[in-house]
Amino acid sequence: MAGRLFLEKAATVTEGSAMQDIEAALWLIASGDAALLSIVSLSLQVSVAAVLAAAVVGFPLGAVLALSRFPGRTVLIVVLNGFMGLPPVVVGLAVYLLLSRSGPLGEFGILFTPMAMVIAQSLLVLPIIAALTRQTIEDLWRDYRDELNAMGVGTIGRVATLLYDSRYSLLTALLAGFGRAAAEVGTVMIVGGNIEGFTRTMTTAIALETSKGDLALALGLGMVLIALILAVNALAWSVTAWSKQRFPG
């Protein structure tokens, strides 16, 4: 009996504490808390930079894989598709070894900086963008093949034409990559170091503040992150629906 009363009292206290944390989290968001906004801002900057860097390589790589035929192409595609699910901590470890003082790029001294985080997230997002681009261009090539061949368009011209005409579909690939980058924690924790005011992102801050017991900030960042991911997915769906409506077939 006494044990049951103790558990009921503990549950009541926990419930009250949880509600207070949620209220505090909502207040942090509504009041524009400086610490919260700083963390969100850095997260967005790193994720956007990483996605853009990955797109510079991923778009042409995916297009070339879609249009070219060469020995080992199938193996490369399988590897690329497999890397879409690459464990983030493995990417973080690889980049850490490259950028550490004893690594080949250690002389640049960019480990535990936002630049290191951008590099790591770019490598994480690159397979996603490249694989989705390859599939998109390969599907579009079936419709354009005869016309482009008849016009004698070269490889570079084909790549440029197909990338431009599939720009709305490729935007969804960018948004998918951004969603992966924004929600990532393991990679940026390893190469960024989670330094307050310098390399602390939403995901790493949530992990740290939860372990410290500061659930208000952790919940606030979690709410912002969820809202951001939902907004990205809604935008991707809207772009896809709009492009299909405007360019049927």
PDB file of C-alpha atoms in Angstrom:
ATOM      1  CA  MET A   1       0.000   0.000   0.000  1.00  0.00           C
ATOM      2  CA  ALA A   2       2.756   2.404   0.974  1.00  0.00           C
ATOM      3  CA  GLY A   3       4.624   1.491  -2.206  1.00  0.00           C
ATOM      4  CA  ARG A   4       1.598   2.292  -4.343  1.00  0.00           C
ATOM      5  CA  LEU A   5       1.131   5.689  -2.640  1.00  0.00           C
ATOM      6  CA  PHE A   6       4.801   6.478  -3.233  1.00  0.00           C
ATOM      7  CA  LEU A   7       4.553   5.599  -6.923  1.00  0.00           C
ATOM      8  CA  GLU A   8       1.383   7.655  -7.364  1.00  0.00           C
ATOM      9  CA  LYS A   9       3.006  10.648  -5.673  1.00  0.00           C
ATOM     10  CA  ALA A  10       6.137  10.283  -7.800  1.00  0.00           C
ATOM     11  CA  ALA A  11       4.034  10.082 -10.955  1.00  0.00           C
ATOM     12  CA  THR A  12       2.149  13.236  -9.962  1.00  0.00           C
ATOM     13  CA  VAL A  13       5.396  15.114  -9.321  1.00  0.00           C
ATOM     14  CA  THR A  14       6.867  13.894 -12.618  1.00  0.00           C
ATOM     15  CA  GLU A  15       3.758  14.916 -14.538  1.00  0.00           C
ATOM     16  CA  GLY A  16       3.829  18.374 -12.980  1.00  0.00           C
ATOM     17  CA  SER A  17       7.522  18.751 -13.744  1.00  0.00           C
ATOM     18  CA  ALA A  18       7.000  17.648 -17.348  1.00  0.00           C
ATOM     19  CA  MET A  19       4.244  20.213 -17.852  1.00  0.00           C
ATOM     20  CA  GLN A  20       6.472  22.923 -16.404  1.00  0.00           C
ATOM     21  CA  ASP A  21       9.266  21.919 -18.791  1.00  0.00           C
ATOM     22  CA  ILE A  22       6.904  22.050 -21.761  1.00  0.00           C
ATOM     23  CA  GLU A  23       5.614  25.467 -20.721  1.00  0.00           C
ATOM     24  CA  ALA A  24       9.183  26.707 -20.270  1.00  0.00           C
ATOM     25  CA  ALA A  25      10.118  25.318 -23.700  1.00  0.00           C
ATOM     26  CA  LEU A  26       7.210  27.110 -25.348  1.00  0.00           C
ATOM     27  CA  TRP A  27       8.219  30.317 -23.582  1.00  0.00           C
ATOM     28  CA  LEU A  28      11.794  29.997 -24.850  1.00  0.00           C
ATOM     29  CA  ILE A  29      10.480  29.729 -28.405  1.00  0.00           C
ATOM     30  CA  ALA A  30       7.897  32.499 -28.075  1.00  0.00           C
ATOM     31  CA  SER A  31      10.319  34.912 -26.412  1.00  0.00           C
ATOM     32  CA  GLY A  32      13.068  34.289 -28.962  1.00  0.00           C
ATOM     33  CA  ASP A  33      15.608  33.054 -26.430  1.00  0.00           C
ATOM     34  CA  ALA A  34      19.102  34.080 -27.575  1.00  0.00           C
ATOM     35  CA  ALA A  35      20.736  30.727 -26.800  1.00  0.00           C
ATOM     36  CA  LEU A  36      18.014  28.802 -28.621  1.00  0.00           C
ATOM     37  CA  LEU A  37      18.118  31.075 -31.671  1.00  0.00           C
ATOM     38  CA  SER A  38      21.914  30.868 -31.831  1.00  0.00           C
ATOM     39  CA  ILE A  39      21.814  27.073 -31.864  1.00  0.00           C
ATOM     40  CA  VAL A  40      19.041  26.978 -34.479  1.00  0.00           C
ATOM     41  CA  SER A  41      20.883  29.502 -36.658  1.00  0.00           C
ATOM     42  CA  LEU A  42      24.125  27.518 -36.631  1.00  0.00           C
ATOM     43  CA  SER A  43      22.258  24.296 -37.402  1.00  0.00           C
ATOM     44  CA  LEU A  44      20.574  25.856 -40.420  1.00  0.00           C
ATOM     45  CA  GLN A  45      23.798  27.398 -41.708  1.00  0.00           C
ATOM     46  CA  VAL A  46      25.714  24.128 -41.456  1.00  0.00           C
ATOM     47  CA  SER A  47      22.937  22.016 -42.985  1.00  0.00           C
ATOM     48  CA  VAL A  48      22.281  24.397 -45.891  1.00  0.00           C
ATOM     49  CA  ALA A  49      26.000  24.706 -46.671  1.00  0.00           C
ATOM     50  CA  ALA A  50      26.411  20.923 -46.530  1.00  0.00           C
ATOM     51  CA  VAL A  51      23.468  20.293 -48.866  1.00  0.00           C
ATOM     52  CA  LEU A  52      24.656  22.881 -51.393  1.00  0.00           C
ATOM     53  CA  ALA A  53      28.175  21.437 -51.367  1.00  0.00           C
ATOM     54  CA  ALA A  54      26.793  17.919 -51.818  1.00  0.00           C
ATOM     55  CA  ALA A  55      24.562  19.103 -54.675  1.00  0.00           C
ATOM     56  CA  VAL A  56      27.528  20.560 -56.580  1.00  0.00           C
ATOM     57  CA  VAL A  57      28.995  17.053 -56.743  1.00  0.00           C
ATOM     58  CA  GLY A  58      25.862  14.931 -56.485  1.00  0.00           C
ATOM     59  CA  PHE A  59      23.873  16.422 -59.364  1.00  0.00           C
ATOM     60  CA  PRO A  60      26.489  15.907 -62.100  1.00  0.00           C
ATOM     61  CA  LEU A  61      27.593  12.576 -60.604  1.00  0.00           C
ATOM     62  CA  GLY A  62      24.050  11.224 -60.623  1.00  0.00           C
ATOM     63  CA  ALA A  63      23.428  12.520 -64.143  1.00  0.00           C
ATOM     64  CA  VAL A  64      26.618  10.979 -65.523  1.00  0.00           C
ATOM     65  CA  LEU A  65      25.772   7.638 -63.927  1.00  0.00           C
ATOM     66  CA  ALA A  66      22.327   7.791 -65.507  1.00  0.00           C
ATOM     67  CA  LEU A  67      23.576   8.576 -69.014  1.00  0.00           C
ATOM     68  CA  SER A  68      26.863   6.679 -69.197  1.00  0.00           C
ATOM     69  CA  ARG A  69      27.619   3.013 -69.662  1.00  0.00           C
ATOM     70  CA  PHE A  70      31.000   1.730 -68.479  1.00  0.00           C
ATOM     71  CA  PRO A  71      32.472  -1.337 -66.724  1.00  0.00           C
ATOM     72  CA  GLY A  72      31.669  -1.317 -63.022  1.00  0.00           C
ATOM     73  CA  ARG A  73      28.719   1.062 -63.384  1.00  0.00           C
ATOM     74  CA  THR A  74      26.293  -1.349 -61.741  1.00  0.00           C
ATOM     75  CA  VAL A  75      28.637  -1.906 -58.821  1.00  0.00           C
ATOM     76  CA  LEU A  76      29.043   1.844 -58.389  1.00  0.00           C
ATOM     77  CA  ILE A  77      25.271   2.338 -58.383  1.00  0.00           C
ATOM     78  CA  VAL A  78      24.806  -0.421 -55.799  1.00  0.00           C
ATOM     79  CA  VAL A  79      27.480   1.134 -53.590  1.00  0.00           C
ATOM     80  CA  LEU A  80      25.948   4.586 -53.995  1.00  0.00           C
ATOM     81  CA  ASN A  81      22.494   3.311 -53.066  1.00  0.00           C
ATOM     82  CA  GLY A  82      23.952   1.452 -50.104  1.00  0.00           C
ATOM     83  CA  PHE A  83      25.689   4.590 -48.870  1.00  0.00           C
ATOM     84  CA  MET A  84      22.306   6.298 -48.607  1.00  0.00           C
ATOM     85  CA  GLY A  85      21.990   4.470 -45.302  1.00  0.00           C
ATOM     86  CA  LEU A  86      25.590   4.980 -44.231  1.00  0.00           C
ATOM     87  CA  PRO A  87      25.884   5.127 -40.403  1.00  0.00           C
ATOM     88  CA  PRO A  88      26.548   8.757 -39.444  1.00  0.00           C
ATOM     89  CA  VAL A  89      29.095   7.831 -36.775  1.00  0.00           C
ATOM     90  CA  VAL A  90      31.181   6.041 -39.419  1.00  0.00           C
ATOM     91  CA  VAL A  91      31.224   9.184 -41.560  1.00  0.00           C
ATOM     92  CA  GLY A  92      32.111  11.238 -38.507  1.00  0.00           C
ATOM     93  CA  LEU A  93      34.946   8.895 -37.599  1.00  0.00           C
ATOM     94  CA  ALA A  94      36.350   8.946 -41.139  1.00  0.00           C
ATOM     95  CA  VAL A  95      36.290  12.747 -41.300  1.00  0.00           C
ATOM     96  CA  TYR A  96      37.787  12.952 -37.810  1.00  0.00           C
ATOM     97  CA  LEU A  97      40.724  10.788 -38.891  1.00  0.00           C
ATOM     98  CA  LEU A  98      41.232  12.934 -41.998  1.00  0.00           C
ATOM     99  CA  LEU A  99      41.147  16.230 -40.107  1.00  0.00           C
ATOM    100  CA  SER A 100      42.941  15.244 -36.898  1.00  0.00           C
ATOM    101  CA  ARG A 101      46.487  16.493 -36.337  1.00  0.00           C
ATOM    102  CA  SER A 102      47.937  13.155 -37.405  1.00  0.00           C
ATOM    103  CA  GLY A 103      45.634  12.933 -40.438  1.00  0.00           C
ATOM    104  CA  PRO A 104      46.409  13.978 -44.019  1.00  0.00           C
ATOM    105  CA  LEU A 105      44.402  17.214 -43.666  1.00  0.00           C
ATOM    106  CA  GLY A 106      45.383  17.988 -40.091  1.00  0.00           C
ATOM    107  CA  GLU A 107      47.583  20.917 -41.100  1.00  0.00           C
ATOM    108  CA  PHE A 108      44.502  22.979 -41.958  1.00  0.00           C
ATOM    109  CA  GLY A 109      43.324  22.920 -38.341  1.00  0.00           C
ATOM    110  CA  ILE A 110      39.611  22.762 -39.100  1.00  0.00           C
ATOM    111  CA  LEU A 111      38.654  19.915 -36.763  1.00  0.00           C
ATOM    112  CA  PHE A 112      36.045  21.009 -34.207  1.00  0.00           C
ATOM    113  CA  THR A 113      34.918  23.903 -36.399  1.00  0.00           C
ATOM    114  CA  PRO A 114      31.722  24.488 -38.398  1.00  0.00           C
ATOM    115  CA  MET A 115      33.736  23.769 -41.561  1.00  0.00           C
ATOM    116  CA  ALA A 116      34.455  20.240 -40.334  1.00  0.00           C
ATOM    117  CA  MET A 117      30.753  19.777 -39.668  1.00  0.00           C
ATOM    118  CA  VAL A 118      29.886  20.945 -43.185  1.00  0.00           C
ATOM    119  CA  ILE A 119      32.396  18.508 -44.701  1.00  0.00           C
ATOM    120  CA  ALA A 120      31.046  15.585 -42.666  1.00  0.00           C
ATOM    121  CA  GLN A 121      27.412  16.363 -43.415  1.00  0.00           C
ATOM    122  CA  SER A 122      28.200  16.845 -47.105  1.00  0.00           C
ATOM    123  CA  LEU A 123      29.659  13.344 -47.280  1.00  0.00           C
ATOM    124  CA  LEU A 124      26.615  12.010 -45.460  1.00  0.00           C
ATOM    125  CA  VAL A 125      24.135  13.722 -47.782  1.00  0.00           C
ATOM    126  CA  LEU A 126      26.048  13.243 -51.056  1.00  0.00           C
ATOM    127  CA  PRO A 127      24.923   9.621 -51.697  1.00  0.00           C
ATOM    128  CA  ILE A 128      21.281  10.599 -51.146  1.00  0.00           C
ATOM    129  CA  ILE A 129      21.380  13.470 -53.628  1.00  0.00           C
ATOM    130  CA  ALA A 130      23.448  11.554 -56.186  1.00  0.00           C
ATOM    131  CA  ALA A 131      21.272   8.419 -56.035  1.00  0.00           C
ATOM    132  CA  LEU A 132      17.996  10.341 -56.313  1.00  0.00           C
ATOM    133  CA  THR A 133      19.440  12.415 -59.159  1.00  0.00           C
ATOM    134  CA  ARG A 134      20.525   9.296 -61.036  1.00  0.00           C
ATOM    135  CA  GLN A 135      17.062   7.778 -60.793  1.00  0.00           C
ATOM    136  CA  THR A 136      15.357  11.012 -61.845  1.00  0.00           C
ATOM    137  CA  ILE A 137      17.642  11.600 -64.833  1.00  0.00           C
ATOM    138  CA  GLU A 138      17.461   7.957 -65.908  1.00  0.00           C
ATOM    139  CA  ASP A 139      13.655   8.094 -65.980  1.00  0.00           C
ATOM    140  CA  LEU A 140      13.671  11.385 -67.888  1.00  0.00           C
ATOM    141  CA  TRP A 141      16.282  10.121 -70.364  1.00  0.00           C
ATOM    142  CA  ARG A 142      13.809   7.571 -71.728  1.00  0.00           C
ATOM    143  CA  ASP A 143      11.594  10.439 -72.922  1.00  0.00           C
ATOM    144  CA  TYR A 144      14.419  12.626 -74.225  1.00  0.00           C
ATOM    145  CA  ARG A 145      16.756  10.014 -75.745  1.00  0.00           C
ATOM    146  CA  ASP A 146      15.518  10.029 -79.338  1.00  0.00           C
ATOM    147  CA  GLU A 147      15.220  13.809 -79.560  1.00  0.00           C
ATOM    148  CA  LEU A 148      18.643  14.564 -78.062  1.00  0.00           C
ATOM    149  CA  ASN A 149      20.328  11.866 -80.141  1.00  0.00           C
ATOM    150  CA  ALA A 150      18.739  13.243 -83.311  1.00  0.00           C
ATOM    151  CA  MET A 151      20.037  16.710 -82.446  1.00  0.00           C
ATOM    152  CA  GLY A 152      23.537  15.331 -81.876  1.00  0.00           C
ATOM    153  CA  VAL A 153      23.771  16.760 -78.362  1.00  0.00           C
ATOM    154  CA  GLY A 154      26.941  15.741 -76.517  1.00  0.00           C
ATOM    155  CA  THR A 155      27.239  14.366 -73.001  1.00  0.00           C
ATOM    156  CA  ILE A 156      27.656  17.756 -71.343  1.00  0.00           C
ATOM    157  CA  GLY A 157      24.676  19.137 -73.233  1.00  0.00           C
ATOM    158  CA  ARG A 158      22.568  16.135 -72.290  1.00  0.00           C
ATOM    159  CA  VAL A 159      23.479  16.471 -68.627  1.00  0.00           C
ATOM    160  CA  ALA A 160      22.710  20.195 -68.617  1.00  0.00           C
ATOM    161  CA  THR A 161      19.397  19.753 -70.438  1.00  0.00           C
ATOM    162  CA  LEU A 162      18.150  16.923 -68.260  1.00  0.00           C
ATOM    163  CA  LEU A 163      19.246  18.585 -65.021  1.00  0.00           C
ATOM    164  CA  TYR A 164      17.392  21.749 -65.985  1.00  0.00           C
ATOM    165  CA  ASP A 165      14.217  19.981 -67.058  1.00  0.00           C
ATOM    166  CA  SER A 166      14.156  17.891 -63.868  1.00  0.00           C
ATOM    167  CA  ARG A 167      14.876  20.851 -61.578  1.00  0.00           C
ATOM    168  CA  TYR A 168      11.651  20.507 -59.603  1.00  0.00           C
ATOM    169  CA  SER A 169      12.234  16.827 -58.941  1.00  0.00           C
ATOM    170  CA  LEU A 170      15.824  17.579 -57.984  1.00  0.00           C
ATOM    171  CA  LEU A 171      14.600  20.171 -55.503  1.00  0.00           C
ATOM    172  CA  THR A 172      12.892  17.378 -53.605  1.00  0.00           C
ATOM    173  CA  ALA A 173      16.238  15.558 -53.529  1.00  0.00           C
ATOM    174  CA  LEU A 174      17.809  18.661 -51.996  1.00  0.00           C
ATOM    175  CA  LEU A 175      15.069  18.856 -49.394  1.00  0.00           C
ATOM    176  CA  ALA A 176      15.495  15.169 -48.564  1.00  0.00           C
ATOM    177  CA  GLY A 177      19.193  15.754 -48.071  1.00  0.00           C
ATOM    178  CA  PHE A 178      18.517  18.780 -45.898  1.00  0.00           C
ATOM    179  CA  GLY A 179      16.154  16.774 -43.719  1.00  0.00           C
ATOM    180  CA  ARG A 180      18.830  14.131 -43.200  1.00  0.00           C
ATOM    181  CA  ALA A 181      21.481  16.728 -42.395  1.00  0.00           C
ATOM    182  CA  ALA A 182      19.336  18.758 -40.003  1.00  0.00           C
ATOM    183  CA  ALA A 183      18.321  15.709 -37.955  1.00  0.00           C
ATOM    184  CA  GLU A 184      21.838  14.247 -37.722  1.00  0.00           C
ATOM    185  CA  VAL A 185      23.685  14.067 -34.403  1.00  0.00           C
ATOM    186  CA  GLY A 186      26.487  11.485 -34.461  1.00  0.00           C
ATOM    187  CA  THR A 187      28.577  12.997 -37.240  1.00  0.00           C
ATOM    188  CA  VAL A 188      28.538  16.584 -36.001  1.00  0.00           C
ATOM    189  CA  MET A 189      29.133  15.466 -32.422  1.00  0.00           C
ATOM    190  CA  ILE A 190      32.362  13.721 -33.434  1.00  0.00           C
ATOM    191  CA  VAL A 191      33.859  16.347 -35.744  1.00  0.00           C
ATOM    192  CA  GLY A 192      32.322  19.449 -34.158  1.00  0.00           C
ATOM    193  CA  GLY A 193      32.895  18.706 -30.502  1.00  0.00           C
ATOM    194  CA  ASN A 194      29.581  20.296 -29.435  1.00  0.00           C
ATOM    195  CA  ILE A 195      31.340  23.512 -28.354  1.00  0.00           C
ATOM    196  CA  GLU A 196      28.937  26.048 -26.867  1.00  0.00           C
ATOM    197  CA  GLY A 197      28.411  29.058 -29.090  1.00  0.00           C
ATOM    198  CA  PHE A 198      30.612  27.628 -31.838  1.00  0.00           C
ATOM    199  CA  THR A 199      29.716  24.106 -32.985  1.00  0.00           C
ATOM    200  CA  ARG A 200      26.618  23.264 -30.957  1.00  0.00           C
ATOM    201  CA  THR A 201      23.675  22.308 -33.175  1.00  0.00           C
ATOM    202  CA  MET A 202      20.078  21.476 -32.336  1.00  0.00           C
ATOM    203  CA  THR A 203      20.615  17.726 -32.186  1.00  0.00           C
ATOM    204  CA  THR A 204      23.834  17.838 -30.151  1.00  0.00           C
ATOM    205  CA  ALA A 205      22.345  20.434 -27.802  1.00  0.00           C
ATOM    206  CA  ILE A 206      19.268  18.261 -27.236  1.00  0.00           C
ATOM    207  CA  ALA A 207      21.474  15.314 -26.281  1.00  0.00           C
ATOM    208  CA  LEU A 208      23.610  17.440 -23.948  1.00  0.00           C
ATOM    209  CA  GLU A 209      20.796  19.363 -22.255  1.00  0.00           C
ATOM    210  CA  THR A 210      18.824  16.163 -21.678  1.00  0.00           C
ATOM    211  CA  SER A 211      21.814  14.562 -19.957  1.00  0.00           C
ATOM    212  CA  LYS A 212      22.194  17.719 -17.816  1.00  0.00           C
ATOM    213  CA  GLY A 213      18.520  17.717 -16.891  1.00  0.00           C
ATOM    214  CA  ASP A 214      17.739  21.032 -18.633  1.00  0.00           C
ATOM    215  CA  LEU A 215      14.675  19.647 -20.349  1.00  0.00           C
ATOM    216  CA  ALA A 216      13.167  23.046 -21.152  1.00  0.00           C
ATOM    217  CA  LEU A 217      15.875  23.951 -23.673  1.00  0.00           C
ATOM    218  CA  ALA A 218      16.006  20.370 -24.981  1.00  0.00           C
ATOM    219  CA  LEU A 219      12.246  20.337 -25.527  1.00  0.00           C
ATOM    220  CA  GLY A 220      12.298  23.771 -27.132  1.00  0.00           C
ATOM    221  CA  LEU A 221      14.970  22.716 -29.600  1.00  0.00           C
ATOM    222  CA  GLY A 222      13.120  19.458 -30.214  1.00  0.00           C
ATOM    223  CA  MET A 223       9.934  21.333 -31.066  1.00  0.00           C
ATOM    224  CA  VAL A 224      11.799  23.600 -33.474  1.00  0.00           C
ATOM    225  CA  LEU A 225      13.519  20.614 -35.091  1.00  0.00           C
ATOM    226  CA  ILE A 226      10.253  18.720 -35.547  1.00  0.00           C
ATOM    227  CA  ALA A 227       8.591  21.805 -37.019  1.00  0.00           C
ATOM    228  CA  LEU A 228      11.529  22.262 -39.380  1.00  0.00           C
ATOM    229  CA  ILE A 229      11.456  18.648 -40.590  1.00  0.00           C
ATOM    230  CA  LEU A 230       7.682  18.780 -41.098  1.00  0.00           C
ATOM    231  CA  ALA A 231       8.018  22.037 -43.036  1.00  0.00           C
ATOM    232  CA  VAL A 232      10.713  20.554 -45.271  1.00  0.00           C
ATOM    233  CA  ASN A 233       8.608  17.474 -46.008  1.00  0.00           C
ATOM    234  CA  ALA A 234       5.529  19.602 -46.683  1.00  0.00           C
ATOM    235  CA  LEU A 235       7.535  21.766 -49.069  1.00  0.00           C
ATOM    236  CA  ALA A 236       8.898  18.699 -50.870  1.00  0.00           C
ATOM    237  CA  TRP A 237       5.387  17.286 -51.262  1.00  0.00           C
ATOM    238  CA  SER A 238       4.060  20.639 -52.488  1.00  0.00           C
ATOM    239  CA  VAL A 239       6.833  21.023 -55.061  1.00  0.00           C
ATOM    240  CA  THR A 240       6.239  17.498 -56.368  1.00  0.00           C
ATOM    241  CA  ALA A 241       2.471  17.985 -56.590  1.00  0.00           C
ATOM    242  CA  TRP A 242       2.846  21.385 -58.263  1.00  0.00           C
ATOM    243  CA  SER A 243       5.344  20.136 -60.839  1.00  0.00           C
ATOM    244  CA  LYS A 244       3.116  17.173 -61.742  1.00  0.00           C
ATOM    245  CA  GLN A 245       0.151  19.484 -62.154  1.00  0.00           C
ATOM    246  CA  ARG A 246       2.064  21.991 -64.266  1.00  0.00           C
ATOM    247  CA  PHE A 247       3.975  19.417 -66.307  1.00  0.00           C
ATOM    248  CA  PRO A 248       1.684  16.358 -66.531  1.00  0.00           C
ATOM    249  CA  GLY A 249       3.199  13.173 -67.868  1.00  0.00           C
TER     250      GLY A 249
END
